[in-house]
Amino acid sequence: MNRWLTLFLLTLGLLGTGPTLARDYDDVMAGMRLTPEQAEALEARLDADSNDLQARSQIVVYYKGKSIMDPAIRDVHSRHVLWLIANAPRADVLAYPFATIDPFNNAEGYLEGKRAWIGHLEEEPKNVKIHGNAANFLSDRQDRALVVGILQKVQSLDPGNSRWPVLLGHLYLREAMFGGKGLKMPEGIDVDDLDLPDGLAGLFKTTPADATASAAMALEQFERAVEVAESDMERTSLLGELATAAFLAERYDDARAHATAVLQSEPGPFSRESGTHKANIILGRLALVEDDVALASYHLLEAGKVEGSAPLGSFGPNMSLAAELLERGEKDVVLEYFELCSKFWPSDKLADWTALVEGGRMPDFGGNLVY
């Protein structure tokens, strides 16, 4: 299972997204398992009946993963997604990431889909499904204000559903962790001189984000989600997000309480290993806020002792605490952490980072500072 799908399915399990997505899960998984021959048969079904939503939904799922590296398949995938947006905007598959178009790889397709969704929103301003599907399609990196507005609107339309504050909370949390970065302009091209169709240049503009303020807004949304959650399992599944958002918002007592609760909670629908890992990272960083290096080192090693999980095995371990300890000269404990992590993440990166640390250098941990 690839990285973005692993992350989405984990998130889906955490969101408590309700019966609509859960009911459609089998169709999604069927699309992931299609053989080329089966995909060709589905295309034939669509030639005979363009309104066969099951066939089109499964073919969208099938093509999504293959579209990342193949421009030809990307065009075919986008064509099916745009057909669904235009003709079946309530289709369940449009709530999944398989039904999105990358604005960097296909800016014109993204803008066509965006215009179609705006039209549907104007025609049906109180339709919860339309709002949810539109929010899924639109890129919050490029159309932040629009996505935030849609999610705020759908919360008012469907206030008892925890899915909406969780989605908005994750948007704010991504901003807190990554910043409001736009797409990278191709080398040698000046966006101001770019001869692009109307609206495309805007995809490459950046919007700075205040990390602390974004984290505080994320925390508020996750707290709201807990208030309307329908089960203890759903509330427990949000503890990791609460801990991370509280730490980044500098609400350290709340962060400690939520991270500790993660360690004390019963296993959820997914492995608790990822939660244990991240909770220890938060507790270790809290220890460093108080200059307790020994306690921080303890939590780093506890984070490395987990057995692994799908997200950890794909994205790898979090390195934020390791980096902070390296800045304090704690090389040995970080090297021990690398060794522990190699049991569930046998990546060449760990060997590279080990060599750098042994040589007295700070690795570029990249995305592992926030995973």
XYZ file of C-alpha atoms in Angstrom:
371
model
C 0.000 0.000 0.000
C 1.556 3.305 -1.045
C 2.216 6.273 1.175
C -0.661 8.599 0.385
C -3.190 5.753 0.497
C -1.824 4.466 3.802
C -2.155 7.934 5.281
C -5.672 8.431 3.952
C -6.996 5.087 5.143
C -5.485 5.719 8.562
C -7.156 9.120 8.622
C -10.433 7.606 7.501
C -10.293 5.226 10.425
C -9.597 8.088 12.790
C -12.216 10.436 11.456
C -15.305 8.480 12.226
C -16.532 9.555 8.805
C -19.851 7.818 9.092
C -21.751 5.140 7.213
C -21.483 6.562 3.678
C -17.729 6.093 3.340
C -17.713 2.848 5.306
C -20.420 1.375 3.039
C -18.397 2.202 -0.052
C -15.144 0.777 1.264
C -15.590 -2.571 -0.521
C -15.986 -0.881 -3.884
C -12.866 1.168 -3.254
C -10.847 -1.899 -2.321
C -12.169 -3.703 -5.399
C -10.858 -0.867 -7.558
C -7.441 -1.190 -5.941
C -7.300 -4.900 -6.746
C -8.265 -4.689 -10.420
C -6.113 -6.415 -12.995
C -5.466 -4.686 -16.344
C -7.916 -7.105 -17.961
C -10.610 -6.263 -15.415
C -9.989 -2.545 -15.900
C -10.395 -3.015 -19.648
C -13.687 -4.818 -19.023
C -14.890 -1.907 -16.887
C -14.009 0.512 -19.684
C -16.141 -1.626 -22.012
C -19.012 -1.417 -19.526
C -18.695 2.352 -19.569
C -18.736 2.403 -23.365
C -22.067 0.569 -23.177
C -23.436 2.621 -20.265
C -21.679 5.844 -19.323
C -23.883 6.122 -16.218
C -22.520 2.926 -14.656
C -21.253 4.616 -11.489
C -19.864 1.450 -9.935
C -17.679 0.803 -12.984
C -16.533 4.404 -13.205
C -15.822 4.626 -9.478
C -13.700 1.486 -9.528
C -11.805 2.609 -12.617
C -11.041 5.956 -10.940
C -9.569 4.103 -7.975
C -7.590 1.802 -10.278
C -6.071 4.618 -12.316
C -5.186 6.961 -9.453
C -2.069 5.194 -8.214
C -0.857 4.535 -11.764
C -1.437 8.149 -12.812
C 1.313 9.514 -10.585
C 4.138 8.433 -12.890
C 2.329 8.036 -16.219
C 0.991 11.217 -17.915
C -1.169 9.197 -20.313
C -2.925 7.368 -17.484
C -3.151 10.674 -15.616
C -5.188 12.120 -18.470
C -7.505 9.105 -18.535
C -7.969 9.282 -14.762
C -8.728 13.012 -14.906
C -11.279 12.466 -17.658
C -13.200 10.003 -15.488
C -13.018 12.262 -12.423
C -14.255 15.267 -14.389
C -17.134 13.207 -15.802
C -18.183 12.266 -12.284
C -17.989 15.858 -11.056
C -20.058 17.077 -13.980
C -22.641 14.295 -14.054
C -22.701 12.618 -10.627
C -21.390 15.095 -8.037
C -22.942 13.068 -5.190
C -21.031 9.902 -6.113
C -19.501 8.301 -3.042
C -16.084 7.864 -4.649
C -15.759 11.659 -4.898
C -15.282 11.723 -1.124
C -12.020 9.766 -1.521
C -8.569 11.025 -2.563
C -8.719 8.783 -5.619
C -11.085 11.359 -7.135
C -8.696 14.306 -6.955
C -6.583 15.947 -9.663
C -3.125 17.196 -8.764
C -2.970 20.930 -9.599
C 0.751 20.721 -10.311
C 0.669 17.806 -12.733
C -2.616 18.781 -14.362
C -3.426 22.400 -13.616
C -6.000 22.744 -16.396
C -7.856 19.628 -15.244
C -7.793 20.858 -11.659
C -9.229 24.231 -12.648
C -11.936 22.596 -14.752
C -12.941 20.502 -11.756
C -12.798 23.522 -9.477
C -15.133 25.504 -11.737
C -17.555 22.589 -11.870
C -17.614 22.249 -8.087
C -18.205 25.958 -7.616
C -21.171 25.654 -9.958
C -22.626 22.754 -7.967
C -22.156 24.643 -4.695
C -24.014 27.639 -6.090
C -26.849 25.442 -7.369
C -27.186 23.444 -4.129
C -25.970 25.662 -1.285
C -27.409 23.385 1.419
C -26.353 19.981 0.100
C -24.008 18.319 2.598
C -22.754 15.665 0.166
C -21.886 18.252 -2.484
C -19.945 20.314 0.057
C -18.049 17.301 1.363
C -17.104 16.049 -2.086
C -16.055 19.509 -3.232
C -13.850 19.958 -0.158
C -12.202 16.610 -0.883
C -11.350 17.614 -4.467
C -10.066 21.111 -3.860
C -6.459 21.667 -2.815
C -6.178 23.567 0.449
C -2.623 24.516 -0.532
C -3.898 26.425 -3.565
C -7.482 27.310 -2.614
C -7.260 27.561 1.144
C -9.951 30.194 1.635
C -12.386 28.277 -0.547
C -11.779 24.959 1.217
C -12.024 26.541 4.682
C -15.260 28.262 3.676
C -16.760 25.016 2.394
C -15.837 23.091 5.541
C -17.167 25.842 7.777
C -20.400 25.893 5.781
C -20.867 22.138 5.903
C -20.289 22.197 9.662
C -23.218 24.567 9.974
C -25.323 22.315 7.734
C -24.328 19.101 9.538
C -23.265 20.155 13.067
C -23.518 16.702 14.631
C -20.985 15.070 12.286
C -17.437 14.962 13.614
C -16.039 14.455 10.126
C -16.129 18.157 9.280
C -14.265 19.604 12.262
C -11.701 16.814 11.927
C -11.096 17.634 8.260
C -10.768 21.310 9.079
C -8.556 20.473 12.043
C -6.229 18.479 9.801
C -6.064 21.382 7.355
C -4.965 23.746 10.116
C -2.597 21.140 11.555
C -0.890 20.672 8.172
C -0.395 24.424 8.025
C 1.110 24.407 11.487
C 3.520 21.618 10.578
C 4.391 22.462 6.974
C 3.575 26.159 6.630
C 1.444 27.657 3.857
C 3.683 26.672 0.977
C 2.389 26.825 -2.556
C 3.572 24.686 -5.436
C 7.179 24.946 -6.550
C 7.565 26.939 -9.749
C 9.490 24.984 -12.398
C 13.101 26.118 -12.576
C 13.793 28.988 -14.949
C 10.176 30.154 -15.208
C 8.900 33.429 -13.788
C 5.277 33.183 -12.704
C 4.721 36.855 -13.521
C 5.708 36.261 -17.141
C 4.049 32.892 -17.510
C 1.635 32.636 -20.419
C -0.958 30.382 -18.833
C -4.741 30.160 -19.006
C -6.496 32.410 -16.526
C -5.994 31.200 -12.965
C -3.093 28.812 -13.481
C -0.381 31.211 -12.328
C -2.149 31.520 -8.988
C -1.396 27.869 -8.293
C 2.257 28.764 -7.768
C 1.775 31.538 -5.231
C 2.569 30.956 -1.570
C 0.694 31.924 1.556
C 2.673 32.158 4.799
C 1.169 30.489 7.833
C 1.520 31.352 11.522
C 2.301 27.914 12.948
C 1.159 28.652 16.499
C -2.087 30.271 15.385
C -2.817 27.455 12.928
C -2.181 24.865 15.643
C -4.557 26.678 17.999
C -7.269 26.610 15.329
C -6.594 22.908 14.737
C -6.918 22.212 18.435
C -10.243 24.041 18.574
C -11.580 21.911 15.720
C -10.397 18.625 17.211
C -11.970 19.575 20.543
C -15.217 20.280 18.710
C -14.995 16.893 17.024
C -14.595 15.197 20.393
C -17.722 16.959 21.634
C -19.890 15.526 18.838
C -18.151 12.146 18.458
C -20.546 9.232 18.642
C -18.302 6.720 20.421
C -15.463 6.422 22.888
C -13.396 4.759 20.156
C -13.801 7.809 17.957
C -12.875 10.156 20.796
C -9.839 8.045 21.645
C -8.721 8.069 18.022
C -8.444 11.867 18.161
C -6.066 11.973 21.134
C -2.956 11.996 18.931
C -4.196 14.955 16.922
C -5.151 16.750 20.116
C -1.689 16.177 21.587
C 0.137 17.349 18.458
C -2.023 20.428 17.993
C -1.771 21.371 21.668
C 2.026 21.075 21.610
C 2.375 23.225 18.500
C -0.076 25.732 19.987
C 2.201 25.876 23.065
C -0.546 24.595 25.343
C 1.876 22.260 27.011
C -0.276 21.003 29.890
C -2.984 19.963 27.430
C -0.403 18.327 25.168
C 0.959 16.304 28.073
C -2.504 15.213 29.153
C -3.511 14.090 25.661
C -0.209 12.312 24.942
C -0.392 10.493 28.269
C -3.972 9.484 27.493
C -2.783 7.957 24.205
C -0.382 5.702 26.105
C -3.131 4.699 28.525
C -5.827 4.088 25.905
C -7.080 0.781 24.578
C -6.034 -0.187 21.039
C -8.288 1.277 18.359
C -9.290 -0.085 14.935
C -5.727 0.448 13.721
C -2.550 -0.562 15.496
C -1.792 1.535 18.549
C 1.890 1.477 17.665
C 1.781 4.724 15.671
C -0.029 6.446 18.519
C 2.475 5.196 21.083
C 5.339 6.352 18.877
C 3.979 9.861 18.386
C 2.858 10.247 21.995
C 6.392 9.524 23.203
C 7.781 12.024 20.701
C 5.443 14.700 22.089
C 6.295 13.835 25.702
C 9.998 13.943 24.886
C 9.713 17.347 23.251
C 7.779 18.569 26.275
C 10.644 17.364 28.455
C 13.077 19.433 26.399
C 10.880 22.495 26.871
C 11.700 22.006 30.558
C 15.391 21.205 29.820
C 15.027 17.617 31.026
C 17.339 15.876 28.568
C 17.296 12.568 30.444
C 13.512 12.304 30.273
C 13.507 13.373 26.627
C 16.054 10.649 25.848
C 13.895 8.077 27.636
C 10.859 8.977 25.528
C 12.900 8.916 22.312
C 13.919 5.330 22.983
C 10.362 4.382 23.981
C 9.191 5.793 20.645
C 11.694 3.550 18.895
C 10.647 0.402 20.752
C 7.248 0.103 19.066
C 6.666 -2.917 16.857
C 5.758 -0.885 13.798
C 2.586 -0.208 11.837
C 1.525 0.493 8.257
C 2.161 4.253 8.540
C 5.473 3.795 10.371
C 6.614 1.177 7.908
C 5.762 3.456 4.990
C 6.490 7.012 6.105
C 9.034 6.093 8.744
C 9.587 7.321 12.315
C 9.264 10.891 13.475
C 12.635 12.614 13.816
C 11.675 15.921 15.455
C 12.787 14.848 18.946
C 15.941 13.218 17.564
C 16.859 16.462 15.801
C 16.315 18.505 18.968
C 18.468 16.112 20.979
C 21.210 16.251 18.344
C 21.200 20.024 18.668
C 22.000 19.445 22.343
C 24.855 17.081 21.508
C 23.048 13.856 22.459
C 24.485 11.768 19.643
C 24.550 8.358 21.320
C 20.872 8.177 22.191
C 19.914 9.257 18.667
C 22.090 6.531 17.152
C 20.403 4.011 19.460
C 17.032 5.341 18.297
C 18.034 4.813 14.664
C 18.942 1.207 15.462
C 15.575 0.592 17.137
C 13.681 2.141 14.242
C 15.491 -0.035 11.705
C 13.441 -2.995 12.950
C 10.192 -1.563 11.575
C 11.590 0.805 8.915
C 14.489 -0.886 7.097
C 15.264 2.178 5.019
C 18.592 3.217 3.541
C 17.884 6.645 5.010
C 18.646 5.363 8.487
C 22.076 4.157 7.385
C 22.759 7.516 5.730
C 21.620 9.426 8.809
C 23.720 7.178 11.041
C 26.849 7.937 9.017
C 26.165 11.670 9.177
C 25.556 11.664 12.934
C 28.653 9.564 13.575
C 30.553 12.158 11.559
C 29.219 14.967 13.721
C 26.755 16.307 11.146
C 23.021 17.015 11.316
C 20.996 14.983 8.768
C 18.321 16.581 6.638
C 15.354 14.653 8.005
C 12.925 16.194 5.529
C 9.349 15.076 5.951
C 10.260 12.813 8.874
C 10.327 15.900 11.050
C 6.541 16.010 10.775
C 5.344 12.483 9.856
